[in-house]
mmCIF file with all atom_site columns, C-alpha atoms in Angstrom:
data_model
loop_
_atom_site.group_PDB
_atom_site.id
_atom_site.type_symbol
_atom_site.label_atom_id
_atom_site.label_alt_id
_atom_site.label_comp_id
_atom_site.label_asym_id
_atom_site.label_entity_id
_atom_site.label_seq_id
_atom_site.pdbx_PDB_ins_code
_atom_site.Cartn_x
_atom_site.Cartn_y
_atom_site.Cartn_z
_atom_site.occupancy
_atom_site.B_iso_or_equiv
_atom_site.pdbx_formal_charge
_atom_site.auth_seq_id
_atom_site.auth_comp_id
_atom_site.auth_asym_id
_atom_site.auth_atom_id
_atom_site.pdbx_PDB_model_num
ATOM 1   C CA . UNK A 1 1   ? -2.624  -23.373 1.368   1.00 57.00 ? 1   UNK A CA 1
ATOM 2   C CA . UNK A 1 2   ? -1.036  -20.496 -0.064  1.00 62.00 ? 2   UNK A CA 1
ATOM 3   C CA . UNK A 1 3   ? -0.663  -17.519 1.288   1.00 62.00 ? 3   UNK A CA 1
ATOM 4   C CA . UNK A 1 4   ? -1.224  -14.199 -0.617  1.00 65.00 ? 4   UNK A CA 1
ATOM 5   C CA . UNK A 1 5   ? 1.688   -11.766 -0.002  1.00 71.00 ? 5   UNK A CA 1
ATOM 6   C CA . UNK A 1 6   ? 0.465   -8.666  -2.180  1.00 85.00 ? 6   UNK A CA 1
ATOM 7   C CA . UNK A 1 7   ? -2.838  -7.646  -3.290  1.00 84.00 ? 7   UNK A CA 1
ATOM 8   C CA . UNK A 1 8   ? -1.694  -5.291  -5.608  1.00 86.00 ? 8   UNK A CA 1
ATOM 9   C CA . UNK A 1 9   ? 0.798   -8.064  -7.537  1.00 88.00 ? 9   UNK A CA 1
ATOM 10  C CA . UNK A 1 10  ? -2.118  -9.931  -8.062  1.00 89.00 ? 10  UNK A CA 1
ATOM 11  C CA . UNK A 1 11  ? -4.330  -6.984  -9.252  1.00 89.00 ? 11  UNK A CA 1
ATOM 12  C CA . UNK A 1 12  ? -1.413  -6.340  -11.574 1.00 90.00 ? 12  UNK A CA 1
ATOM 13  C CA . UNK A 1 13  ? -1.718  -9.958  -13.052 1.00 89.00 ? 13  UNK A CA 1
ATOM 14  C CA . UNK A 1 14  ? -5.132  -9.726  -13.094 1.00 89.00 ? 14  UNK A CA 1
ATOM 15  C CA . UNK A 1 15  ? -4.671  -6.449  -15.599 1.00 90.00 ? 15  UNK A CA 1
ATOM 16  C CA . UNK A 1 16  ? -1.826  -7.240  -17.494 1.00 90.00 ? 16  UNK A CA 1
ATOM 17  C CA . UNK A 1 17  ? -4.859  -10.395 -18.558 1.00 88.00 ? 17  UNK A CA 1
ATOM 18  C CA . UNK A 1 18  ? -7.497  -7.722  -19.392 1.00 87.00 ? 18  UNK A CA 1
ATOM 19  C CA . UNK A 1 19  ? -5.443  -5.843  -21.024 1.00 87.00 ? 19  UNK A CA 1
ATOM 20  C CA . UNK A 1 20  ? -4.289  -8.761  -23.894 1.00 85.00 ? 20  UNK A CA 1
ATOM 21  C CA . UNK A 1 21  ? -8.708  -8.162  -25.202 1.00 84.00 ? 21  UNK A CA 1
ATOM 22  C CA . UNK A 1 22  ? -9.072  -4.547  -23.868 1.00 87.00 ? 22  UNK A CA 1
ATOM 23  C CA . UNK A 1 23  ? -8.017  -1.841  -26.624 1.00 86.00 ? 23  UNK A CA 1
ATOM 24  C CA . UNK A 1 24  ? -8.501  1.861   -27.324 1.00 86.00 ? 24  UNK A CA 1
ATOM 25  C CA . UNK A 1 25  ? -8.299  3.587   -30.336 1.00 87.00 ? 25  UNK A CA 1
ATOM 26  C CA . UNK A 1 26  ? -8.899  7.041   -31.966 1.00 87.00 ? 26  UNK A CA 1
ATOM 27  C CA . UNK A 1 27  ? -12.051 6.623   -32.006 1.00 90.00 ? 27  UNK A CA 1
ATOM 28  C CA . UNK A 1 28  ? -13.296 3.960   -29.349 1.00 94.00 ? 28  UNK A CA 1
ATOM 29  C CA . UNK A 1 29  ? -10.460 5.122   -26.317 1.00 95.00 ? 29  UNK A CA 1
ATOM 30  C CA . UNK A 1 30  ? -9.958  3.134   -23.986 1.00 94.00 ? 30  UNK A CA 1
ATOM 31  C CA . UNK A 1 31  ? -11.020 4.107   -20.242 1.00 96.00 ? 31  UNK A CA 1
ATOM 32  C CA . UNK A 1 32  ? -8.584  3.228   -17.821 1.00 95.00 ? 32  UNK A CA 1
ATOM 33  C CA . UNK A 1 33  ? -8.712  2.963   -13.699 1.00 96.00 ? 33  UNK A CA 1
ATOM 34  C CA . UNK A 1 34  ? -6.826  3.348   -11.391 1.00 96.00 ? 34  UNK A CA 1
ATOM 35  C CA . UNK A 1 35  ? -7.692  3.880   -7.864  1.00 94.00 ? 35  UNK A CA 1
ATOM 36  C CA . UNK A 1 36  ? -5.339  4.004   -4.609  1.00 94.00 ? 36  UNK A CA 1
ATOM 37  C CA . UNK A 1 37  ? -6.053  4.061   -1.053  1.00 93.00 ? 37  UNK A CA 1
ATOM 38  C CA . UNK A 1 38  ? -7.600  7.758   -0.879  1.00 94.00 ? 38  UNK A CA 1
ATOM 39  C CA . UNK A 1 39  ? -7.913  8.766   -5.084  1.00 96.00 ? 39  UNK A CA 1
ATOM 40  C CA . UNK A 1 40  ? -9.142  7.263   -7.837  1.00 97.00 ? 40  UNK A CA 1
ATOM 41  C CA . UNK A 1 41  ? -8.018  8.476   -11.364 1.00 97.00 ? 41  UNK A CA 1
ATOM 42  C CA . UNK A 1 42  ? -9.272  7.869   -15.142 1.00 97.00 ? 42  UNK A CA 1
ATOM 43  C CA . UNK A 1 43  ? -7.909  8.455   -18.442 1.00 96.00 ? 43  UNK A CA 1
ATOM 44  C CA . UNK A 1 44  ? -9.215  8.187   -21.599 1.00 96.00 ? 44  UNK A CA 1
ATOM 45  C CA . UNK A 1 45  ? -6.416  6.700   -24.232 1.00 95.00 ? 45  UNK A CA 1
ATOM 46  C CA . UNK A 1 46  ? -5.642  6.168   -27.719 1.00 93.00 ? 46  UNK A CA 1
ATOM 47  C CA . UNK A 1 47  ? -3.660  2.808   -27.539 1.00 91.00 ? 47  UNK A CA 1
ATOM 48  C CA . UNK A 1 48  ? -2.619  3.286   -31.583 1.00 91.00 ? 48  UNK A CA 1
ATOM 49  C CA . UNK A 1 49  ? -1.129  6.716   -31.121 1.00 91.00 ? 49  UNK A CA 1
ATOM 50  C CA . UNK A 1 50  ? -0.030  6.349   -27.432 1.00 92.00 ? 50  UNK A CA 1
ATOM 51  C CA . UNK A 1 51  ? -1.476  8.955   -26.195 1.00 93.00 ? 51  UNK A CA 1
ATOM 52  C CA . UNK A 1 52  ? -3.880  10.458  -23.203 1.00 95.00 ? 52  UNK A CA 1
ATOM 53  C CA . UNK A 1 53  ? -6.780  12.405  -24.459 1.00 95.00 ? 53  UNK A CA 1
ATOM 54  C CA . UNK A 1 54  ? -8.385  12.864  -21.720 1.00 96.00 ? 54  UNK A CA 1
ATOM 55  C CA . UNK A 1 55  ? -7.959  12.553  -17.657 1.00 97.00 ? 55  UNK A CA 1
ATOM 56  C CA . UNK A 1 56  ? -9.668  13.611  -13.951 1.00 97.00 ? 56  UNK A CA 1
ATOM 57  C CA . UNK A 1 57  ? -8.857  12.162  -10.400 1.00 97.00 ? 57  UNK A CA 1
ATOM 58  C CA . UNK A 1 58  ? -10.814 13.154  -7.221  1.00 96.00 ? 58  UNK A CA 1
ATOM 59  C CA . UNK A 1 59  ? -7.011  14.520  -6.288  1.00 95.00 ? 59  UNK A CA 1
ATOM 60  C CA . UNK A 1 60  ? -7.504  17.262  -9.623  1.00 95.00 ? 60  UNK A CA 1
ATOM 61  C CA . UNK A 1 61  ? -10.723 17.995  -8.468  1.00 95.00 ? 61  UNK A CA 1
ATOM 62  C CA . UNK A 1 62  ? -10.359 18.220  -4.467  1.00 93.00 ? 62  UNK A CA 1
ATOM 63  C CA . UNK A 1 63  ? -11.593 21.366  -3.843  1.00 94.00 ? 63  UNK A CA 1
ATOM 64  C CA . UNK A 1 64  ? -14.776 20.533  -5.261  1.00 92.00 ? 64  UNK A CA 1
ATOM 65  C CA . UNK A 1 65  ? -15.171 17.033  -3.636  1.00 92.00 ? 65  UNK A CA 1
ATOM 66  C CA . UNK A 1 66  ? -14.342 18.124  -0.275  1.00 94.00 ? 66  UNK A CA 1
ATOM 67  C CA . UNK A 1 67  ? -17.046 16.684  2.490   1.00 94.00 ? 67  UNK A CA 1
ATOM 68  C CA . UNK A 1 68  ? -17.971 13.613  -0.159  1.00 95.00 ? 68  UNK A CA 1
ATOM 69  C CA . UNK A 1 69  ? -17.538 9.579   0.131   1.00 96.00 ? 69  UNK A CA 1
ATOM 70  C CA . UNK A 1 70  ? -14.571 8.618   -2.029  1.00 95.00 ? 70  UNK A CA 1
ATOM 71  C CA . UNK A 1 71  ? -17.809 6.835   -3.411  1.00 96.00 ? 71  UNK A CA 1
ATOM 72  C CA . UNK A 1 72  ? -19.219 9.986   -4.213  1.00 96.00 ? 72  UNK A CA 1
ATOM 73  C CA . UNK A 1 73  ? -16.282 11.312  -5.648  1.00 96.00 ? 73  UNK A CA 1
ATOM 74  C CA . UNK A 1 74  ? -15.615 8.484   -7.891  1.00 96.00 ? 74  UNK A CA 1
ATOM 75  C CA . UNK A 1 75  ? -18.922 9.438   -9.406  1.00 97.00 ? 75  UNK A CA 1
ATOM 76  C CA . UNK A 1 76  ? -17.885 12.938  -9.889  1.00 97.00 ? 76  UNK A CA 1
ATOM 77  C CA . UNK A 1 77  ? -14.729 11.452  -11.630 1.00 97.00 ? 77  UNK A CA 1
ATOM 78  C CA . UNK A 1 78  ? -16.009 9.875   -13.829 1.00 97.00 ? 78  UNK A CA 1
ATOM 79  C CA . UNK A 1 79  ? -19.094 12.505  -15.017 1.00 97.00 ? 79  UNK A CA 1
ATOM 80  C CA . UNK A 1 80  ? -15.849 14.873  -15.181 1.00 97.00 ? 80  UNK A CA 1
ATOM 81  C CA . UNK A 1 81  ? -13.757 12.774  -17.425 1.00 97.00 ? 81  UNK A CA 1
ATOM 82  C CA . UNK A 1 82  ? -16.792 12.070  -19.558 1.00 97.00 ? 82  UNK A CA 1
ATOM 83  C CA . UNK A 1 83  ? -17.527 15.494  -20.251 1.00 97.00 ? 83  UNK A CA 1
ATOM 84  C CA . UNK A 1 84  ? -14.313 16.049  -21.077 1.00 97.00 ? 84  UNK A CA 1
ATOM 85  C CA . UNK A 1 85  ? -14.720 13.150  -23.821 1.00 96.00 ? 85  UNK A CA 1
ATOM 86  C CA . UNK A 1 86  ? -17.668 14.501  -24.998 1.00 96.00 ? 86  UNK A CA 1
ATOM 87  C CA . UNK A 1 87  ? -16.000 17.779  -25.435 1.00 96.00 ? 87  UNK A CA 1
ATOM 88  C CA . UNK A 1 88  ? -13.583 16.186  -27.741 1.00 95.00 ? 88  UNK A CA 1
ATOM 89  C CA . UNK A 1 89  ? -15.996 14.197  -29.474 1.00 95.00 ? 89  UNK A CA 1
ATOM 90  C CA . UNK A 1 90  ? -15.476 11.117  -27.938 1.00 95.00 ? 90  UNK A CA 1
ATOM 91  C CA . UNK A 1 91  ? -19.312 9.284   -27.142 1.00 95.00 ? 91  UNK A CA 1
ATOM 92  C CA . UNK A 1 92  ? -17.891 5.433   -26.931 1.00 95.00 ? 92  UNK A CA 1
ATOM 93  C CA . UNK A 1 93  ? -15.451 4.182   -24.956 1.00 95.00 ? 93  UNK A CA 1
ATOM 94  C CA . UNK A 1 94  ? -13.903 0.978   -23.677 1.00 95.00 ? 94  UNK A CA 1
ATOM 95  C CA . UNK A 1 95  ? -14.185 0.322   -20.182 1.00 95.00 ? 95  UNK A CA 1
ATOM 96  C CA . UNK A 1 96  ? -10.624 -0.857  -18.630 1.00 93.00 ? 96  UNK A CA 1
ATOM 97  C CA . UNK A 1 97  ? -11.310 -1.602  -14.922 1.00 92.00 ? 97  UNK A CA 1
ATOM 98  C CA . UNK A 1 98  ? -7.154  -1.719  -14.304 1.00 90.00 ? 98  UNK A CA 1
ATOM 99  C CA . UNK A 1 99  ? -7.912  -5.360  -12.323 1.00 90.00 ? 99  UNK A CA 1
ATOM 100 C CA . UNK A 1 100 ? -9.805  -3.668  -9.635  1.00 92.00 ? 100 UNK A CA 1
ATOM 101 C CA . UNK A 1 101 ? -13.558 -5.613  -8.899  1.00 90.00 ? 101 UNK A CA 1
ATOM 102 C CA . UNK A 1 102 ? -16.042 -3.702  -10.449 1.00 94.00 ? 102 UNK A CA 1
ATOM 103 C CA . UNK A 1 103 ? -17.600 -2.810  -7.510  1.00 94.00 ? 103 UNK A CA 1
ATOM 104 C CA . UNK A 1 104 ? -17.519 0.352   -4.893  1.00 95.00 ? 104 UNK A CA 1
ATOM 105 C CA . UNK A 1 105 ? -15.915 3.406   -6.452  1.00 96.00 ? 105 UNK A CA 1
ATOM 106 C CA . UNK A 1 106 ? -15.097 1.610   -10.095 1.00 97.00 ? 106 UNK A CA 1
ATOM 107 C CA . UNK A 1 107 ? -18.350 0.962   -10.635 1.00 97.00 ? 107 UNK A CA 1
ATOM 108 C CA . UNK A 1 108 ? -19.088 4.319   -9.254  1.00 97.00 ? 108 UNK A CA 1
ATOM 109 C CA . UNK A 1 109 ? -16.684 6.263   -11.902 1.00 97.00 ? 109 UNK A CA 1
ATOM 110 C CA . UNK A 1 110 ? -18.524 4.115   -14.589 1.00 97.00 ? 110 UNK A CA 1
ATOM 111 C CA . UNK A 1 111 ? -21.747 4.491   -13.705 1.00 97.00 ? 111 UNK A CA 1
ATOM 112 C CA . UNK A 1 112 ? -20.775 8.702   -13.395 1.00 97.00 ? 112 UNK A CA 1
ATOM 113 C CA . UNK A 1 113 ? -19.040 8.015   -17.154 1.00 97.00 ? 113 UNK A CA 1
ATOM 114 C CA . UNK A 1 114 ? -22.610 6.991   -18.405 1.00 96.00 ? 114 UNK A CA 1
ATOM 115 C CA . UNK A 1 115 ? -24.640 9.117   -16.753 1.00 96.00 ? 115 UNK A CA 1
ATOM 116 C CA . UNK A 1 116 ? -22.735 11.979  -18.310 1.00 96.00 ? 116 UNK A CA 1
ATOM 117 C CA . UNK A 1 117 ? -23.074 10.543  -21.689 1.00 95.00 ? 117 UNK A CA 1
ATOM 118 C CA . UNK A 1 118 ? -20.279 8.174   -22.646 1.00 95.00 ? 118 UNK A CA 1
ATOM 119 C CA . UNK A 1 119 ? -21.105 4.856   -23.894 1.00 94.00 ? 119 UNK A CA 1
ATOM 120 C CA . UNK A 1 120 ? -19.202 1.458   -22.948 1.00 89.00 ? 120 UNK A CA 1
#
């Protein structure tokens, strides 16, 4: 049997796999995740130019998200970083779950993302 000594190693793995088929460019970004023990962040990025064109995280928008479920803030994260998209221009995206299940808080950001408008 053996024994699995970091979670996190393996998530990394798991994402450097995804991210071989997963691709953003100018105009389908890519929508990354990454979540940590109390945030969760989300970027939208151009892969051919390198850069971020977007980006929220329930630690940007604390103030706002005090008294909610990191559920609920997830959710918030991701309407925010979707109308920030859409306020560039950006309606389609590619979803990159960073490794992460989708389930919980990533699949709260994404269902946020498409509730504010952004399409995966």
């Amino acid at each position: 049997m053996i024994k699995k000594l970091n979670k996190n190693a393996d998530r990394r793995i798991r994402h450097a796999r995804v991210r071989k088929k997963v691709f953003g460019t100018s105009v389908k970004p890519r929508l990354c995740v990454y979540r940590s023990t109390n945030y969760i962040y989300a970027q939208l990025i151009d892969d051919v130019n390198g850069k971020t064109l977007a980006a929220s995280s329930s630690l940007a928008l604390a103030k706002q998200l005090e008294g909610k479920s990191k559920t609920e803030a997830a959710k918030i994260v991701g309407q925010d970083v979707a109308a920030k998209a859409l306020k560039l221009g950006y309606t389609e995206a590619v979803f990159d779950r960073g490794g992460y299940i989708y389930t919980g808080r990533v699949a709260a950001l994404a269902d946020g993302a498409r509730e504010a408008g952004l399409k995966f």
